Amino acid sequence: MSILKSLITTDIRFSGIPYILRRTFQKKSTTILMFHRPSAEHLDKVLRALKPRYNIISFSQYLSSHEGNGDPLPPHSIILTFDDGWASNFSLLPVIEKHKTPITVFLMAGIMDTHRYPWFSAVEDVKLKYEIKTLSDSERIALLKRKNFDETKEYPERIVMNRAEIEALQASNLVEFGSHTMFHPILPKCTDAKAAREISMSKQKIEELTGQPCRVFSFPNGEYSERDIRICKKAGYQAAVTLDVGYNSLKADLFRLKRISLGDKGSVSDVLVRASGLWTFFKVFLGKQKLRRRHSGY
């Protein structure tokens, strides 16, 4: 993180605005935070910053309360989620056990327990990666093939978790697993048949890996359409998370749950400003992030 950004987030933190958001809008809502590949050291710092200010709950606890089957949620509740299922996530186990912190990991089911790579790992250029996400699914696949990428190709180095690591995380009773599709396509760009296959097959695969029901789905890149929500419901999921910006009440639409990216690096000030939602709302105001990522159609 740049020195300038660090100074800005420090000033914002001590302005009192994150505190006001936490004590008002976040008090009776649940904030879902998203990570990808934080180091164990960074996650330890994050948890030491969040635990005195928030109540970290499991996704199951939120769902039970939402359905009226569980105890009332504590104030200032947050859920920690991790997208993709990277091998480095396994190194977080001692940290979550130390803090007794529940987390949810969304797995790319067709890549787990293999030496396959997700498509975006084959594209180093950030601008090109963004442009590829705007293509139809068939155009994306054709372009990647021209770059000699095949989503079923096995590479020498493994970069996602294997079955043993998934089982060890699950044995902690602190980690729940959800689906992030089979191969991480942008679902609204897919045909009906492929979207159904990516959503339904990933649920079956994860249940085979874990031996537990896969109840929650994460839309890749946060992009979704009404069709994709219908497929999730038909497949038997109980909820789905987006990258729409905001907090979640117990009346929230379970298939349009909002999330806030916490980032995988940063200072304590950065963590607290992001967790409050202020940084994300500021990016929306500047036009650098969408308020919603829903696609019309279908």
Short mmCIF file of C-alpha atoms in Angstrom, two decimals:
data_model
loop_
_atom_site.label_atom_id
_atom_site.label_comp_id
_atom_site.label_asym_id
_atom_site.label_seq_id
_atom_site.Cartn_x
_atom_site.Cartn_y
_atom_site.Cartn_z
CA MET A 1 0.00 0.00 0.00
CA SER A 2 1.37 3.46 -0.91
CA ILE A 3 2.47 5.89 1.78
CA LEU A 4 -0.08 8.43 0.52
CA LYS A 5 -2.95 5.95 0.75
CA SER A 6 -1.81 4.93 4.23
CA LEU A 7 -1.85 8.55 5.34
CA ILE A 8 -5.31 9.07 3.83
CA THR A 9 -6.83 6.01 5.52
CA THR A 10 -5.24 7.00 8.85
CA ASP A 11 -6.80 10.48 8.59
CA ILE A 12 -10.18 8.96 7.66
CA ARG A 13 -10.03 6.48 10.53
CA PHE A 14 -9.41 9.18 13.12
CA SER A 15 -12.00 11.50 11.58
CA GLY A 16 -14.61 9.44 13.43
CA ILE A 17 -16.65 8.61 10.32
CA PRO A 18 -15.91 4.85 10.39
CA TYR A 19 -16.90 4.83 14.07
CA ILE A 20 -20.20 6.55 13.25
CA LEU A 21 -20.94 4.05 10.49
CA ARG A 22 -20.12 1.15 12.81
CA ARG A 23 -22.32 2.48 15.62
CA THR A 24 -25.27 3.31 13.35
CA PHE A 25 -25.68 1.49 10.03
CA GLN A 26 -23.62 -1.56 11.02
CA LYS A 27 -25.11 -1.98 14.49
CA LYS A 28 -28.21 -3.91 13.42
CA SER A 29 -26.88 -5.23 10.11
CA THR A 30 -24.43 -7.92 9.08
CA THR A 31 -21.41 -6.86 7.07
CA ILE A 32 -19.89 -9.52 4.83
CA LEU A 33 -16.20 -8.98 4.12
CA MET A 34 -14.25 -10.53 1.25
CA PHE A 35 -10.62 -11.62 1.05
CA HIS A 36 -8.68 -13.65 -1.51
CA ARG A 37 -5.11 -14.46 -0.45
CA PRO A 38 -4.12 -12.63 2.74
CA SER A 39 -1.02 -13.81 4.55
CA ALA A 40 -1.39 -15.37 7.98
CA GLU A 41 0.37 -12.34 9.46
CA HIS A 42 -2.08 -9.94 7.81
CA LEU A 43 -5.13 -11.94 8.85
CA ASP A 44 -3.86 -11.97 12.43
CA LYS A 45 -3.59 -8.17 12.29
CA VAL A 46 -7.08 -7.93 10.78
CA LEU A 47 -8.63 -10.08 13.49
CA ARG A 48 -6.90 -8.19 16.29
CA ALA A 49 -8.35 -4.97 14.82
CA LEU A 50 -11.87 -6.29 14.17
CA LYS A 51 -12.62 -8.42 17.24
CA PRO A 52 -12.82 -5.54 19.77
CA ARG A 53 -15.18 -3.65 17.44
CA TYR A 54 -17.31 -6.32 15.75
CA ASN A 55 -18.82 -9.73 16.46
CA ILE A 56 -17.55 -12.26 13.94
CA ILE A 57 -20.21 -14.86 13.14
CA SER A 58 -20.43 -17.85 10.81
CA PHE A 59 -22.49 -17.86 7.64
CA SER A 60 -24.60 -20.64 9.15
CA GLN A 61 -25.42 -18.43 12.12
CA TYR A 62 -26.60 -15.65 9.82
CA LEU A 63 -28.74 -18.05 7.78
CA SER A 64 -30.31 -19.57 10.88
CA SER A 65 -31.25 -16.15 12.24
CA HIS A 66 -32.50 -15.02 8.84
CA GLU A 67 -34.76 -18.07 8.69
CA GLY A 68 -35.96 -17.51 12.27
CA ASN A 69 -34.40 -20.73 13.54
CA GLY A 70 -31.52 -19.33 15.53
CA ASP A 71 -30.69 -16.88 18.29
CA PRO A 72 -30.79 -13.16 17.51
CA LEU A 73 -27.60 -11.94 15.90
CA PRO A 74 -25.20 -9.91 18.04
CA PRO A 75 -24.82 -6.21 17.18
CA HIS A 76 -22.13 -5.19 14.71
CA SER A 77 -21.96 -8.71 13.27
CA ILE A 78 -19.59 -9.52 10.40
CA ILE A 79 -18.89 -12.57 8.26
CA LEU A 80 -15.45 -13.27 6.81
CA THR A 81 -15.37 -14.84 3.33
CA PHE A 82 -12.50 -15.94 1.09
CA ASP A 83 -12.96 -16.37 -2.67
CA ASP A 84 -11.33 -18.99 -4.92
CA GLY A 85 -9.75 -21.53 -2.55
CA TRP A 86 -6.05 -20.71 -2.93
CA ALA A 87 -3.50 -23.08 -1.45
CA SER A 88 -2.18 -20.26 0.74
CA ASN A 89 -5.56 -20.13 2.53
CA PHE A 90 -4.54 -23.34 4.30
CA SER A 91 -1.78 -21.44 6.12
CA LEU A 92 -4.50 -19.38 7.82
CA LEU A 93 -5.65 -22.32 9.94
CA PRO A 94 -3.42 -21.56 12.99
CA VAL A 95 -4.65 -17.95 12.96
CA ILE A 96 -8.35 -18.75 12.87
CA GLU A 97 -7.85 -21.41 15.54
CA LYS A 98 -5.94 -18.94 17.71
CA HIS A 99 -8.76 -16.41 17.45
CA LYS A 100 -11.55 -19.03 17.29
CA THR A 101 -12.88 -17.20 14.25
CA PRO A 102 -15.35 -18.79 11.80
CA ILE A 103 -14.79 -18.20 8.08
CA THR A 104 -16.35 -19.26 4.77
CA VAL A 105 -14.22 -20.24 1.77
CA PHE A 106 -15.76 -20.27 -1.71
CA LEU A 107 -14.10 -22.92 -3.88
CA MET A 108 -13.61 -23.09 -7.65
CA ALA A 109 -14.79 -26.69 -7.64
CA GLY A 110 -13.39 -27.77 -11.01
CA ILE A 111 -9.90 -26.62 -10.01
CA MET A 112 -9.72 -27.83 -6.40
CA ASP A 113 -7.51 -30.83 -5.67
CA THR A 114 -5.76 -30.48 -9.05
CA HIS A 115 -2.82 -28.65 -10.61
CA ARG A 116 -5.15 -26.65 -12.84
CA TYR A 117 -5.12 -22.86 -12.92
CA PRO A 118 -8.06 -20.43 -13.16
CA TRP A 119 -8.18 -18.54 -16.44
CA PHE A 120 -7.35 -15.14 -14.96
CA SER A 121 -4.03 -16.44 -13.67
CA ALA A 122 -2.92 -16.79 -17.31
CA VAL A 123 -3.41 -13.08 -18.00
CA GLU A 124 -0.86 -10.77 -16.40
CA ASP A 125 -1.94 -7.53 -18.05
CA VAL A 126 -4.58 -5.91 -15.80
CA LYS A 127 -6.19 -3.93 -18.63
CA LEU A 128 -6.46 -7.02 -20.82
CA LYS A 129 -7.92 -9.02 -17.93
CA TYR A 130 -10.62 -6.38 -17.50
CA GLU A 131 -11.37 -6.41 -21.24
CA ILE A 132 -11.65 -10.21 -21.27
CA LYS A 133 -14.31 -10.03 -18.57
CA THR A 134 -16.49 -7.98 -20.93
CA LEU A 135 -16.39 -10.61 -23.71
CA SER A 136 -18.95 -13.32 -24.28
CA ASP A 137 -17.94 -16.63 -22.75
CA SER A 138 -17.15 -18.16 -26.16
CA GLU A 139 -14.99 -15.14 -27.09
CA ARG A 140 -13.16 -15.37 -23.76
CA ILE A 141 -12.39 -19.07 -24.26
CA ALA A 142 -11.23 -18.50 -27.85
CA LEU A 143 -8.88 -15.69 -26.79
CA LEU A 144 -7.42 -17.78 -23.98
CA LYS A 145 -6.86 -20.70 -26.35
CA ARG A 146 -4.85 -18.40 -28.58
CA LYS A 147 -2.71 -17.80 -25.50
CA ASN A 148 -2.32 -21.60 -25.13
CA PHE A 149 -4.47 -21.70 -22.00
CA ASP A 150 -6.77 -24.64 -21.30
CA GLU A 151 -8.77 -24.75 -18.07
CA THR A 152 -8.21 -28.51 -17.75
CA LYS A 153 -4.43 -28.35 -18.27
CA GLU A 154 -2.32 -29.56 -15.32
CA TYR A 155 0.70 -27.43 -14.34
CA PRO A 156 3.79 -28.42 -12.31
CA GLU A 157 2.96 -26.13 -9.39
CA ARG A 158 -0.26 -26.45 -7.39
CA ILE A 159 -1.83 -23.10 -6.46
CA VAL A 160 -5.21 -24.19 -5.03
CA MET A 161 -6.08 -26.36 -2.04
CA ASN A 162 -6.09 -30.13 -2.25
CA ARG A 163 -8.48 -32.54 -0.59
CA ALA A 164 -6.30 -33.08 2.48
CA GLU A 165 -6.07 -29.34 3.15
CA ILE A 166 -9.82 -28.90 2.70
CA GLU A 167 -10.45 -31.77 5.14
CA ALA A 168 -8.02 -30.29 7.70
CA LEU A 169 -9.72 -26.91 7.54
CA GLN A 170 -13.12 -28.54 7.87
CA ALA A 171 -11.96 -30.57 10.89
CA SER A 172 -11.34 -27.32 12.77
CA ASN A 173 -15.13 -26.75 12.88
CA LEU A 174 -14.38 -23.12 12.05
CA VAL A 175 -14.42 -23.30 8.24
CA GLU A 176 -17.47 -23.62 6.01
CA PHE A 177 -17.22 -24.11 2.26
CA GLY A 178 -19.33 -22.62 -0.49
CA SER A 179 -19.24 -22.67 -4.28
CA HIS A 180 -17.51 -20.23 -6.63
CA THR A 181 -18.55 -22.18 -9.79
CA MET A 182 -16.45 -24.86 -11.49
CA PHE A 183 -14.00 -22.68 -13.47
CA HIS A 184 -14.81 -19.05 -12.56
CA PRO A 185 -16.51 -17.78 -15.75
CA ILE A 186 -18.44 -14.52 -15.79
CA LEU A 187 -21.86 -16.10 -15.47
CA PRO A 188 -24.03 -13.50 -17.27
CA LYS A 189 -21.77 -13.95 -20.32
CA CYS A 190 -22.46 -17.72 -20.40
CA THR A 191 -25.18 -19.63 -22.21
CA ASP A 192 -28.07 -20.99 -20.17
CA ALA A 193 -26.64 -24.51 -20.35
CA LYS A 194 -23.15 -23.52 -19.23
CA ALA A 195 -24.39 -21.30 -16.40
CA ALA A 196 -26.54 -24.17 -15.10
CA ARG A 197 -23.60 -26.57 -15.34
CA GLU A 198 -21.17 -24.22 -13.55
CA ILE A 199 -23.61 -23.54 -10.71
CA SER A 200 -25.08 -27.02 -10.22
CA MET A 201 -22.00 -29.19 -10.83
CA SER A 202 -19.86 -27.10 -8.49
CA LYS A 203 -22.31 -27.73 -5.67
CA GLN A 204 -22.16 -31.48 -6.28
CA LYS A 205 -18.36 -31.45 -6.49
CA ILE A 206 -17.91 -29.52 -3.25
CA GLU A 207 -20.31 -31.79 -1.41
CA GLU A 208 -18.27 -34.74 -2.67
CA LEU A 209 -15.04 -33.08 -1.43
CA THR A 210 -16.39 -32.11 1.98
CA GLY A 211 -19.16 -34.60 2.72
CA GLN A 212 -21.30 -31.65 3.84
CA PRO A 213 -24.12 -29.68 2.18
CA CYS A 214 -22.89 -26.78 0.07
CA ARG A 215 -25.41 -24.08 0.92
CA VAL A 216 -23.89 -20.79 -0.22
CA PHE A 217 -22.75 -19.54 -3.63
CA SER A 218 -20.40 -16.68 -4.60
CA PHE A 219 -20.88 -15.04 -8.01
CA PRO A 220 -17.50 -14.77 -9.80
CA ASN A 221 -16.45 -11.16 -10.17
CA GLY A 222 -19.71 -10.31 -8.37
CA GLU A 223 -21.56 -10.44 -11.70
CA TYR A 224 -25.01 -12.05 -11.83
CA SER A 225 -28.32 -11.98 -13.66
CA GLU A 226 -31.87 -12.94 -12.72
CA ARG A 227 -31.31 -16.19 -14.61
CA ASP A 228 -28.29 -17.03 -12.47
CA ILE A 229 -30.28 -16.46 -9.29
CA ARG A 230 -33.02 -18.76 -10.56
CA ILE A 231 -30.43 -21.46 -11.30
CA CYS A 232 -28.95 -21.10 -7.79
CA LYS A 233 -32.36 -21.55 -6.22
CA LYS A 234 -33.16 -24.55 -8.42
CA ALA A 235 -29.77 -26.14 -7.60
CA GLY A 236 -30.61 -26.03 -3.90
CA TYR A 237 -28.44 -23.22 -2.56
CA GLN A 238 -29.81 -21.26 0.37
CA ALA A 239 -27.98 -18.00 -0.33
CA ALA A 240 -25.61 -16.24 -2.72
CA VAL A 241 -23.15 -13.39 -2.21
CA THR A 242 -22.48 -10.60 -4.68
CA LEU A 243 -20.15 -7.61 -4.76
CA ASP A 244 -23.05 -5.18 -4.50
CA VAL A 245 -22.10 -2.54 -1.96
CA GLY A 246 -23.68 -2.30 1.47
CA TYR A 247 -24.76 -4.14 4.59
CA ASN A 248 -27.30 -6.94 5.14
CA SER A 249 -30.31 -6.91 7.44
CA LEU A 250 -32.25 -10.02 8.41
CA LYS A 251 -34.73 -8.98 5.70
CA ALA A 252 -32.06 -8.94 2.98
CA ASP A 253 -32.58 -10.96 -0.19
CA LEU A 254 -30.54 -14.09 0.51
CA PHE A 255 -29.53 -14.41 -3.15
CA ARG A 256 -28.30 -10.81 -3.43
CA LEU A 257 -26.25 -10.50 -0.25
CA LYS A 258 -23.91 -7.52 -0.30
CA ARG A 259 -20.18 -7.75 0.35
CA ILE A 260 -17.28 -5.38 0.92
CA SER A 261 -13.73 -6.15 -0.18
CA LEU A 262 -11.28 -5.81 2.69
CA GLY A 263 -8.20 -6.39 0.54
CA ASP A 264 -5.33 -8.73 1.31
CA LYS A 265 -2.87 -6.10 2.56
CA GLY A 266 -2.94 -2.83 4.44
CA SER A 267 -2.56 -1.10 7.77
CA VAL A 268 -4.92 -1.31 10.73
CA SER A 269 -6.40 2.02 9.65
CA ASP A 270 -7.00 0.63 6.17
CA VAL A 271 -8.69 -2.44 7.67
CA LEU A 272 -11.04 -0.38 9.85
CA VAL A 273 -11.93 2.13 7.12
CA ARG A 274 -12.67 -0.66 4.65
CA ALA A 275 -14.62 -2.76 7.16
CA SER A 276 -16.88 0.21 7.88
CA GLY A 277 -17.76 0.35 4.19
CA LEU A 278 -16.61 3.95 3.89
CA TRP A 279 -13.78 3.29 1.43
CA THR A 280 -16.06 1.32 -0.89
CA PHE A 281 -18.83 3.94 -0.75
CA PHE A 282 -16.20 6.56 -1.58
CA LYS A 283 -15.09 4.55 -4.65
CA VAL A 284 -18.71 4.29 -5.78
CA PHE A 285 -19.05 8.08 -5.41
CA LEU A 286 -15.95 8.57 -7.56
CA GLY A 287 -17.31 6.18 -10.18
CA LYS A 288 -14.49 3.67 -9.69
CA GLN A 289 -16.80 0.89 -8.48
CA LYS A 290 -20.35 -0.11 -9.26
CA LEU A 291 -22.99 0.09 -6.56
CA ARG A 292 -24.53 -3.06 -8.04
CA ARG A 293 -23.16 -5.63 -10.47
CA ARG A 294 -26.45 -7.14 -11.50
CA HIS A 295 -27.04 -7.71 -15.22
CA SER A 296 -30.47 -7.39 -16.77
CA GLY A 297 -31.89 -10.07 -19.02
CA TYR A 298 -32.69 -13.75 -18.81
#
